Short mmCIF file of C-alpha atoms and ligand atoms in Angstrom, two decimals:
data_model
loop_
_atom_site.label_atom_id
_atom_site.label_comp_id
_atom_site.label_asym_id
_atom_site.label_seq_id
_atom_site.Cartn_x
_atom_site.Cartn_y
_atom_site.Cartn_z
CA MET Z 24 44.23 82.68 157.99
CA ARG Z 25 45.81 84.29 154.81
CA THR Z 26 44.16 86.75 152.66
CA PHE Z 27 45.22 86.97 148.96
CA GLU Z 28 44.50 90.30 147.14
CA ASN Z 29 44.16 91.09 143.40
CA THR Z 30 44.04 87.56 142.58
CA VAL Z 31 43.22 86.89 139.04
CA CYS Z 32 40.03 84.77 138.06
CA SER Z 33 40.56 82.42 135.15
CA PHE Z 34 37.32 81.25 134.60
CA CYS Z 35 36.40 83.32 131.70
CA GLY Z 36 38.47 85.32 129.15
CA SER Z 37 37.82 88.61 130.99
CA LEU Z 38 40.40 87.42 133.71
CA CYS Z 39 39.23 89.86 136.43
CA ASP Z 40 42.30 90.55 138.57
CA ASP Z 41 40.67 92.05 141.82
CA ILE Z 42 39.62 88.95 143.39
CA VAL Z 43 40.38 88.62 147.23
CA LEU Z 44 40.48 85.12 148.39
CA GLU Z 45 40.74 84.07 152.15
CA VAL Z 46 42.38 80.66 152.85
CA GLU Z 47 42.34 78.66 155.97
CA ASP Z 48 43.80 75.27 156.65
CA ASN Z 49 44.43 75.02 152.69
CA VAL Z 50 40.86 75.68 152.11
CA ILE Z 51 39.46 78.71 150.35
CA THR Z 52 36.97 79.99 152.72
CA LYS Z 53 35.89 83.27 150.86
CA ALA Z 54 36.11 84.77 147.56
CA ARG Z 55 35.11 88.35 147.20
CA GLY Z 56 34.68 90.45 144.21
CA GLY Z 57 34.26 87.97 141.68
CA CYS Z 58 30.68 86.98 139.92
CA ALA Z 59 28.70 83.95 140.92
CA ILE Z 60 30.62 81.77 138.46
CA SER Z 61 33.96 82.88 139.97
CA ARG Z 62 32.55 82.18 143.61
CA ARG Z 63 31.56 78.84 142.82
CA LYS Z 64 34.68 77.88 141.11
CA PHE Z 65 37.06 79.07 143.85
CA LEU Z 66 34.74 77.84 146.94
CA SER Z 67 34.57 74.53 145.34
CA ALA Z 68 38.30 74.10 144.57
CA ILE Z 69 39.31 70.56 145.92
CA ASP Z 70 41.27 68.06 144.41
CA SER Z 71 39.07 65.41 142.26
CA GLU Z 72 39.49 61.70 141.89
CA ALA Z 73 42.65 59.78 141.98
CA PRO Z 74 44.49 58.70 139.07
CA LEU Z 75 42.89 56.18 137.24
CA VAL Z 76 44.03 53.26 134.64
CA ASP Z 77 41.17 51.25 132.95
CA GLY Z 78 38.90 52.80 135.66
CA LYS Z 79 41.10 51.30 138.42
CA GLU Z 80 42.56 53.57 141.18
CA VAL Z 81 46.57 53.59 140.57
CA LYS Z 82 49.48 55.68 141.93
CA PHE Z 83 50.45 58.35 140.15
CA ASP Z 84 53.50 57.36 138.66
CA GLU Z 85 51.71 54.09 137.17
CA ALA Z 86 49.06 56.39 135.47
CA ILE Z 87 52.11 58.40 134.13
CA ASN Z 88 53.74 55.15 132.93
CA ALA Z 89 50.34 54.04 131.27
CA ALA Z 90 50.23 57.31 129.47
CA VAL Z 91 53.86 57.28 128.31
CA GLU Z 92 53.35 53.59 126.90
CA ILE Z 93 49.99 54.72 125.09
CA LEU Z 94 51.86 57.70 123.40
CA ALA Z 95 55.00 56.01 122.55
CA LYS Z 96 53.07 53.11 120.96
CA ALA Z 97 50.87 55.38 118.93
CA ARG Z 98 51.26 56.24 115.11
CA HIS Z 99 49.23 59.15 114.91
CA PRO Z 100 48.45 60.90 118.48
CA LEU Z 101 46.36 63.80 118.94
CA ILE Z 102 47.00 66.44 121.71
CA TYR Z 103 43.84 68.62 122.08
CA GLY Z 104 42.12 71.20 124.68
CA LEU Z 105 44.64 73.60 126.37
CA SER Z 106 42.31 76.47 126.76
CA SER Z 107 41.80 76.34 130.40
CA THR Z 108 45.43 75.81 131.68
CA SER Z 109 48.57 77.93 131.87
CA SER Z 110 50.78 79.09 129.00
CA GLU Z 111 53.43 77.20 130.52
CA ALA Z 112 51.35 73.91 130.11
CA GLN Z 113 50.49 74.79 126.78
CA ALA Z 114 54.33 75.23 125.73
CA ALA Z 115 55.06 71.70 127.16
CA ALA Z 116 52.22 70.18 125.19
CA VAL Z 117 53.76 71.76 122.06
CA LYS Z 118 56.94 70.25 123.04
CA LEU Z 119 55.39 66.85 123.47
CA GLY Z 120 53.61 67.24 120.19
CA GLU Z 121 56.87 67.56 118.24
CA THR Z 122 58.41 64.62 120.60
CA LEU Z 123 55.59 62.50 119.35
CA GLY Z 124 54.93 63.73 115.76
CA ALA Z 125 51.49 64.55 116.83
CA SER Z 126 48.60 66.58 115.71
CA VAL Z 127 48.07 69.57 118.34
CA ASP Z 128 44.90 71.48 118.34
CA SER Z 129 42.90 73.57 120.76
CA THR Z 130 39.36 74.33 121.60
CA SER Z 131 39.89 77.55 119.29
CA SER Z 132 39.02 75.19 116.34
CA VAL Z 133 35.50 74.84 117.53
CA CYS Z 134 35.12 78.31 118.90
CA HIS Z 135 37.10 81.35 117.62
CA GLY Z 136 39.27 79.35 114.86
CA PRO Z 137 37.17 80.85 112.29
CA GLY Z 138 38.07 84.44 113.52
CA THR Z 139 41.64 83.83 113.90
CA VAL Z 140 41.49 82.70 110.08
CA ALA Z 141 39.89 85.73 109.03
CA LYS Z 142 42.54 87.86 111.13
CA GLN Z 143 45.22 86.20 108.97
CA LEU Z 144 43.50 87.26 106.18
CA VAL Z 145 42.64 90.98 106.77
CA GLY Z 146 44.45 91.84 110.01
CA LEU Z 147 43.07 92.74 113.45
CA PRO Z 148 42.83 96.41 114.40
CA THR Z 149 42.77 95.65 117.95
CA CYS Z 150 42.68 97.57 121.47
CA THR Z 151 42.88 96.72 125.02
CA LEU Z 152 40.01 96.44 127.48
CA GLY Z 153 41.86 99.42 129.45
CA GLU Z 154 41.36 101.46 126.14
CA VAL Z 155 37.79 100.24 126.02
CA LYS Z 156 37.21 101.34 129.76
CA ASN Z 157 38.84 104.86 129.08
CA ARG Z 158 38.08 105.82 125.75
CA ALA Z 159 34.93 103.83 124.11
CA ASP Z 160 31.64 105.69 123.80
CA VAL Z 161 30.29 103.56 121.19
CA VAL Z 162 30.33 99.44 122.04
CA VAL Z 163 29.02 97.03 119.70
CA PHE Z 164 28.34 93.16 120.66
CA TRP Z 165 27.73 90.95 117.62
CA GLY Z 166 26.88 87.13 118.28
CA CYS Z 167 28.02 87.28 121.90
CA ASN Z 168 26.09 87.59 125.45
CA PRO Z 169 28.56 88.91 128.20
CA VAL Z 170 25.80 89.47 130.52
CA GLU Z 171 25.64 85.79 131.17
CA ALA Z 172 28.85 84.72 129.83
CA HIS Z 173 31.43 87.18 131.04
CA PRO Z 174 29.32 88.77 133.93
CA ARG Z 175 31.94 91.45 134.90
CA HIS Z 176 32.63 92.61 131.35
CA PHE Z 177 30.38 95.24 131.43
CA SER Z 178 31.14 96.84 134.87
CA ARG Z 179 34.97 96.41 134.44
CA TYR Z 180 35.86 97.20 130.84
CA SER Z 181 32.74 97.94 128.45
CA VAL Z 182 29.39 99.46 129.25
CA GLN Z 183 29.29 100.74 133.21
CA ALA Z 184 33.04 101.22 133.26
CA LYS Z 185 33.82 104.54 134.56
CA GLY Z 186 37.04 105.42 132.73
CA LEU Z 187 39.70 108.64 131.79
CA LEU Z 188 37.43 109.95 129.00
CA ARG Z 189 33.85 108.24 129.89
CA GLU Z 190 33.60 109.59 133.60
CA GLN Z 191 29.83 108.93 133.36
CA GLY Z 192 30.22 105.10 132.43
CA ARG Z 193 26.99 103.87 130.97
CA ARG Z 194 25.55 107.37 130.13
CA ASP Z 195 28.63 108.28 128.14
CA ARG Z 196 28.26 105.09 125.74
CA LYS Z 197 26.06 103.95 123.00
CA VAL Z 198 25.43 100.07 123.24
CA ILE Z 199 24.71 98.29 119.97
CA ALA Z 200 23.98 94.51 120.04
CA VAL Z 201 23.29 92.17 117.15
CA ASP Z 202 22.01 88.71 117.59
CA VAL Z 203 19.31 86.15 116.27
CA ARG Z 204 17.44 86.60 119.56
CA ARG Z 205 16.88 89.10 122.20
CA THR Z 206 19.67 88.13 124.88
CA ALA Z 207 20.18 89.63 128.27
CA THR Z 208 22.99 91.68 126.53
CA ALA Z 209 20.24 92.99 123.71
CA ARG Z 210 17.81 93.98 126.53
CA ILE Z 211 20.45 96.42 127.97
CA ALA Z 212 21.38 97.92 124.80
CA ASP Z 213 20.32 101.42 123.19
CA ILE Z 214 20.20 99.49 119.69
CA PHE Z 215 19.11 96.06 118.94
CA LEU Z 216 19.34 94.27 115.69
CA GLN Z 217 17.60 91.15 115.35
CA VAL Z 218 19.53 89.61 112.36
CA ALA Z 219 17.88 86.15 110.89
CA PRO Z 220 19.56 83.27 111.52
CA ASN Z 221 22.82 82.74 109.32
CA GLU Z 222 22.33 85.97 107.79
CA ASP Z 223 25.22 88.03 109.63
CA PHE Z 224 27.24 88.47 106.42
CA GLN Z 225 24.38 90.05 104.40
CA VAL Z 226 23.81 92.56 107.59
CA LEU Z 227 27.51 93.31 107.71
CA THR Z 228 28.00 93.76 103.92
CA ALA Z 229 25.21 96.26 104.15
CA LEU Z 230 26.89 97.84 106.83
CA ARG Z 231 30.11 98.17 104.80
CA ALA Z 232 28.21 99.50 101.85
CA VAL Z 233 26.58 102.24 103.56
CA ILE Z 234 29.61 103.18 105.23
CA ASN Z 235 31.56 103.45 101.95
CA GLY Z 236 28.76 105.68 100.44
CA ASN Z 237 26.71 103.43 98.67
CA GLU Z 238 22.92 103.23 98.42
CA LEU Z 239 20.93 100.14 99.57
CA ARG Z 240 18.37 99.10 97.15
CA GLU Z 241 16.84 95.98 98.71
CA GLU Z 242 14.00 95.84 101.14
CA THR Z 243 15.74 93.79 104.11
CA PHE Z 244 19.12 92.70 104.73
CA GLY Z 245 19.15 89.38 106.81
CA GLY Z 246 16.03 90.61 108.34
CA ILE Z 247 17.17 94.37 108.87
CA SER Z 248 15.77 97.44 107.17
CA PRO Z 249 17.63 99.91 105.24
CA GLU Z 250 16.72 102.63 107.90
CA GLU Z 251 18.04 100.35 110.66
CA ILE Z 252 21.21 99.71 108.66
CA GLN Z 253 21.60 103.43 108.19
CA ASP Z 254 20.61 104.42 112.09
CA VAL Z 255 23.47 102.11 113.09
CA CYS Z 256 25.90 103.49 110.55
CA ASP Z 257 25.39 107.10 111.82
CA VAL Z 258 26.06 105.96 115.50
CA LEU Z 259 29.21 103.84 114.05
CA GLN Z 260 30.66 107.12 112.13
CA SER Z 261 29.89 109.44 114.98
CA ALA Z 262 31.68 107.39 117.69
CA GLU Z 263 34.88 109.10 118.87
CA TYR Z 264 36.44 105.72 119.78
CA GLY Z 265 34.36 102.70 119.13
CA VAL Z 266 35.06 99.02 119.68
CA PHE Z 267 33.34 95.84 118.07
CA PHE Z 268 33.21 92.76 120.17
CA PHE Z 269 32.24 89.43 118.43
CA GLY Z 270 31.58 86.03 119.85
CA MET Z 271 30.52 82.61 118.40
CA GLY Z 272 27.06 83.68 117.16
CA LEU Z 273 29.40 85.41 114.16
CA THR Z 274 32.37 82.74 113.89
CA MET Z 275 30.39 79.46 114.09
CA THR Z 276 27.32 80.42 112.16
CA GLN Z 277 26.88 79.88 108.51
CA GLY Z 278 29.79 81.66 106.76
CA THR Z 279 32.09 81.38 109.67
CA HIS Z 280 35.38 82.98 108.60
CA HIS Z 281 33.77 85.10 105.88
CA ASN Z 282 31.63 86.49 108.37
CA VAL Z 283 34.55 87.72 110.53
CA ARG Z 284 36.38 88.64 107.79
CA GLN Z 285 33.51 91.09 106.86
CA ALA Z 286 33.43 92.34 110.23
CA LEU Z 287 37.11 93.30 110.44
CA SER Z 288 36.87 94.84 107.24
CA LEU Z 289 33.98 97.09 108.39
CA VAL Z 290 36.12 98.02 111.58
CA ARG Z 291 38.86 98.73 109.19
CA ASP Z 292 36.43 100.76 107.02
CA LEU Z 293 35.39 102.69 109.93
CA ASN Z 294 39.28 103.58 110.95
CA ARG Z 295 38.90 105.85 107.79
CA LYS Z 296 36.43 107.85 109.51
CA THR Z 297 37.08 107.54 113.08
CA ALA Z 298 39.07 105.30 115.60
CA PHE Z 299 37.39 101.77 115.99
CA GLY Z 300 39.16 98.72 117.71
CA VAL Z 301 37.89 94.90 117.28
CA ILE Z 302 38.32 92.27 120.13
CA PRO Z 303 37.17 88.77 120.02
CA MET Z 304 35.07 87.94 122.95
CA ARG Z 305 36.99 84.70 124.04
CA GLY Z 306 35.10 82.28 126.55
CA HIS Z 307 37.75 79.91 128.14
CA GLY Z 308 40.08 81.59 130.68
CA ASN Z 309 43.20 81.25 128.55
CA VAL Z 310 41.94 80.24 124.82
CA ALA Z 311 43.75 83.44 123.63
CA GLY Z 312 46.86 82.24 125.24
CA THR Z 313 46.73 79.02 123.48
CA GLU Z 314 46.92 80.57 120.21
CA THR Z 315 49.60 82.99 121.23
CA VAL Z 316 51.68 80.27 122.66
CA LEU Z 317 51.25 77.85 119.47
CA ALA Z 318 52.01 80.76 117.36
CA TRP Z 319 55.07 81.64 118.93
CA GLN Z 320 56.32 78.26 119.07
CA THR Z 321 55.05 76.76 115.83
CA GLY Z 322 54.22 79.79 113.62
CA TYR Z 323 50.47 78.76 113.68
CA PRO Z 324 47.55 79.04 115.96
CA PHE Z 325 45.80 75.89 116.02
CA GLY Z 326 45.12 72.89 113.89
CA ILE Z 327 48.93 71.75 113.72
CA ASN Z 328 50.63 68.61 112.72
CA PHE Z 329 54.17 67.55 113.65
CA SER Z 330 54.20 63.84 111.64
CA ARG Z 331 57.06 65.02 109.27
CA GLY Z 332 59.16 66.60 112.07
CA TYR Z 333 58.09 70.22 111.54
CA PRO Z 334 54.85 72.04 112.06
CA ARG Z 335 52.08 71.88 109.25
CA TYR Z 336 49.04 74.09 109.71
CA SER Z 337 45.87 73.09 108.06
CA PRO Z 338 42.32 73.91 109.80
CA GLY Z 339 39.80 71.25 108.21
CA GLU Z 340 42.52 68.53 108.07
CA PHE Z 341 44.33 68.71 111.63
CA THR Z 342 41.66 70.02 113.61
CA VAL Z 343 39.81 67.94 116.45
CA THR Z 344 36.26 67.20 114.84
CA ASP Z 345 37.97 66.55 111.50
CA LEU Z 346 40.55 63.97 112.77
CA LEU Z 347 38.25 62.19 115.09
CA SER Z 348 35.20 62.24 112.59
CA ARG Z 349 37.66 60.62 110.19
CA ARG Z 350 39.17 58.17 112.54
CA GLU Z 351 42.63 59.51 111.72
CA VAL Z 352 44.20 59.29 115.24
CA ASP Z 353 44.88 56.31 117.20
CA ALA Z 354 45.47 57.95 120.67
CA ALA Z 355 44.26 61.24 122.19
CA LEU Z 356 45.76 63.48 125.04
CA ILE Z 357 43.20 65.68 126.34
CA VAL Z 358 44.37 68.57 128.40
CA ALA Z 359 42.11 70.76 130.50
CA SER Z 360 39.22 70.25 128.08
CA ASP Z 361 36.07 68.43 128.06
CA PRO Z 362 35.35 67.22 124.41
CA ALA Z 363 33.06 64.60 125.13
CA ALA Z 364 30.60 67.22 126.45
CA THR Z 365 31.20 69.73 123.53
CA LEU Z 366 32.03 67.83 120.35
CA PRO Z 367 29.59 66.35 117.94
CA ALA Z 368 28.58 63.02 119.08
CA ARG Z 369 30.35 61.09 116.36
CA SER Z 370 33.84 62.83 117.00
CA ALA Z 371 33.31 62.40 120.83
CA ASN Z 372 32.32 58.80 120.62
CA TYR Z 373 35.58 58.07 118.73
CA LEU Z 374 37.28 59.12 121.85
CA GLY Z 375 36.11 56.07 123.76
CA GLU Z 376 37.22 53.76 120.91
CA ILE Z 377 40.91 54.57 120.96
CA PRO Z 378 43.18 54.93 124.33
CA THR Z 379 42.50 58.34 125.35
CA ILE Z 380 44.35 60.15 128.15
CA VAL Z 381 43.03 62.91 130.27
CA ILE Z 382 44.86 65.37 132.30
CA ASP Z 383 42.29 67.57 134.15
CA PRO Z 384 41.59 69.09 137.82
CA TYR Z 385 38.16 67.69 137.35
CA TYR Z 386 36.62 64.25 136.33
CA SER Z 387 34.98 65.29 133.48
CA ALA Z 388 32.68 63.47 130.77
CA THR Z 389 35.82 62.94 128.73
CA ALA Z 390 37.64 61.52 131.76
CA LYS Z 391 34.89 58.94 132.33
CA LEU Z 392 35.78 57.40 129.00
CA ALA Z 393 39.61 57.65 129.08
CA ARG Z 394 41.64 54.69 129.47
CA VAL Z 395 43.82 57.00 131.80
CA PHE Z 396 42.92 59.88 134.05
CA LEU Z 397 45.59 62.09 135.69
CA PRO Z 398 44.08 64.48 138.06
CA SER Z 399 46.24 68.06 138.20
CA ALA Z 400 46.30 70.76 140.37
CA PRO Z 401 43.94 73.66 139.28
CA VAL Z 402 45.83 76.44 137.81
CA GLY Z 403 45.21 79.79 139.50
CA VAL Z 404 44.14 77.95 142.63
CA ALA Z 405 46.74 75.34 143.47
CA ALA Z 406 49.11 76.23 140.73
CA SER Z 407 50.64 79.31 139.34
CA GLY Z 408 51.37 80.30 135.57
CA THR Z 409 50.51 82.96 133.02
CA VAL Z 410 47.33 83.39 131.05
CA TYR Z 411 46.23 85.80 128.25
CA ARG Z 412 43.13 88.31 128.58
CA MET Z 413 40.77 88.11 125.63
CA ASP Z 414 42.72 91.62 124.62
CA GLN Z 415 46.15 89.50 124.39
CA VAL Z 416 47.39 90.94 127.69
CA PRO Z 417 49.10 88.51 129.83
CA LEU Z 418 48.62 88.27 133.67
CA PRO Z 419 50.11 85.94 136.30
CA LEU Z 420 47.85 83.21 138.25
CA ARG Z 421 48.72 82.51 141.76
CA LYS Z 422 48.81 79.39 143.75
CA VAL Z 423 46.74 79.99 146.92
CA ILE Z 424 46.42 76.52 148.04
CA ASP Z 425 48.15 73.22 147.98
CA SER Z 426 47.05 69.91 145.88
CA LYS Z 427 48.17 66.66 146.32
CA TYR Z 428 48.59 66.49 142.53
CA PRO Z 429 51.26 68.17 140.39
CA SER Z 430 50.41 70.89 137.62
CA ASP Z 431 49.42 70.09 134.07
CA HIS Z 432 52.83 71.70 132.88
CA ASP Z 433 54.64 69.19 135.26
CA ILE Z 434 52.80 66.12 134.17
CA LEU Z 435 53.11 67.10 130.71
CA LEU Z 436 56.93 67.59 131.01
CA ALA Z 437 56.91 64.04 132.94
CA ILE Z 438 55.26 62.41 129.96
CA ASP Z 439 57.52 63.96 127.41
CA LYS Z 440 60.67 62.76 129.41
CA GLY Z 441 58.97 59.17 129.55
CA VAL Z 442 58.37 59.10 125.69
CA THR Z 443 61.96 60.60 125.09
CA ALA Z 444 63.45 57.87 127.27
CA CYS Z 445 61.25 55.24 125.48
CA SER Z 446 62.22 56.04 122.00
CA ALA Z 447 65.79 56.34 122.93
CA SER Z 448 65.72 52.72 124.41
CA LYS Z 449 63.90 51.51 121.37
CA GLU Z 450 66.41 53.20 119.01
CA ALA Z 451 69.39 51.66 121.00
CA LEU Z 452 67.79 48.28 120.84
CA SER Z 453 67.33 48.49 117.33
CA MET Z 454 71.25 49.17 116.70
CA ILE Z 455 72.08 46.32 118.98
CA LEU Z 456 69.71 44.04 116.80
S1 SF4 F 502 33.63 87.62 134.81
FE1 SF4 F 502 35.06 85.88 134.42
S2 SF4 F 502 36.90 86.40 134.82
FE2 SF4 F 502 35.55 87.94 135.92
S3 SF4 F 502 35.02 87.11 138.03
FE3 SF4 F 502 33.55 86.41 136.48
S4 SF4 F 502 33.99 84.34 135.55
FE4 SF4 F 502 35.89 85.41 136.77
#
């Protein structure tokens, strides 16, 4: 038996790095320290279905060749997903996108993408989760529910966590929750603002107005009274070190990037009075890494197109729901993601009409409608790599067991090599003819 200490769990953006795994005969037999989600994922990590082409079991090389053939023939291919794999695989996907002249998009475009657009407009006064643990005495959770989606966030970083200047943990902190319903997170908060659906912008605007010394004249703002707004402003302004976490309840409701722009501006206003940071509450294990890798390789975080030989950025044009719903792509390569289970039906159904290739450790809903399924070694379990925590801190993932399949990274490099060889032979042929 082998024991692996301080292993990183990559199943949500918290990336807890204190998991202890016990491995016997290439099987994880015990997972200690993580939450229930983590235990279930580690303990059920087994190799999935065999490689498939048109529903038939094939050898791995044959599935790679089928993928190469589809992508080499496509005029407008799409590469999508990438948020639950390593940054090394994300970089390989960008390289393949460039080789193919493809559109490259990540799950960011359907979750925190609007927040990233807002960040490009006003900047992100941010901090690390370590600073939250050691310094924060006021913590805001807006449109997110970490109690259910990031189960150890409270105890490791933001609420009960005991830190350098917050030795009492929970007793040293004021927690404010803002949501359209009383979530599990809201039930634990000291102050809960139940905002009317799609009216976050009004509440944020009212908060900014008060913080900037203005008087409120309306009776309510997004369902919140001026007295409640004033109470929250008093807590925010009296913080020694405040942190604002926001989730998809802010990014994907009416107003999208305008909501986040207003939230980031509120944090900027608060920094004139005290110290305040903001961290997007990212869901998938390495969705923060997707934006980072795409940005350092192309200059842009998502919604990128290489058809002119250089990267162009256009959310709303080169983003997955738009490309699929307008039927603008003729082949799709889906990496470590399940758009058939998450995208609107119109976009998801189109994936079944075009040749779709799926690279994933699990036989997902998208894999079921794909023409080619390439099973991969799950990263952080049977493949190593790098991932970025929600606060942009990079962490290493370990391989603790062997898989009979290669990693996403190796599969993407093999496809890239195949497509490059295919284009070279086509070019040579055209010169001869
Ligand atoms: S909170 Fe997230 S990262 Fe931490 S153990 Fe649970 S699933 Fe893993």
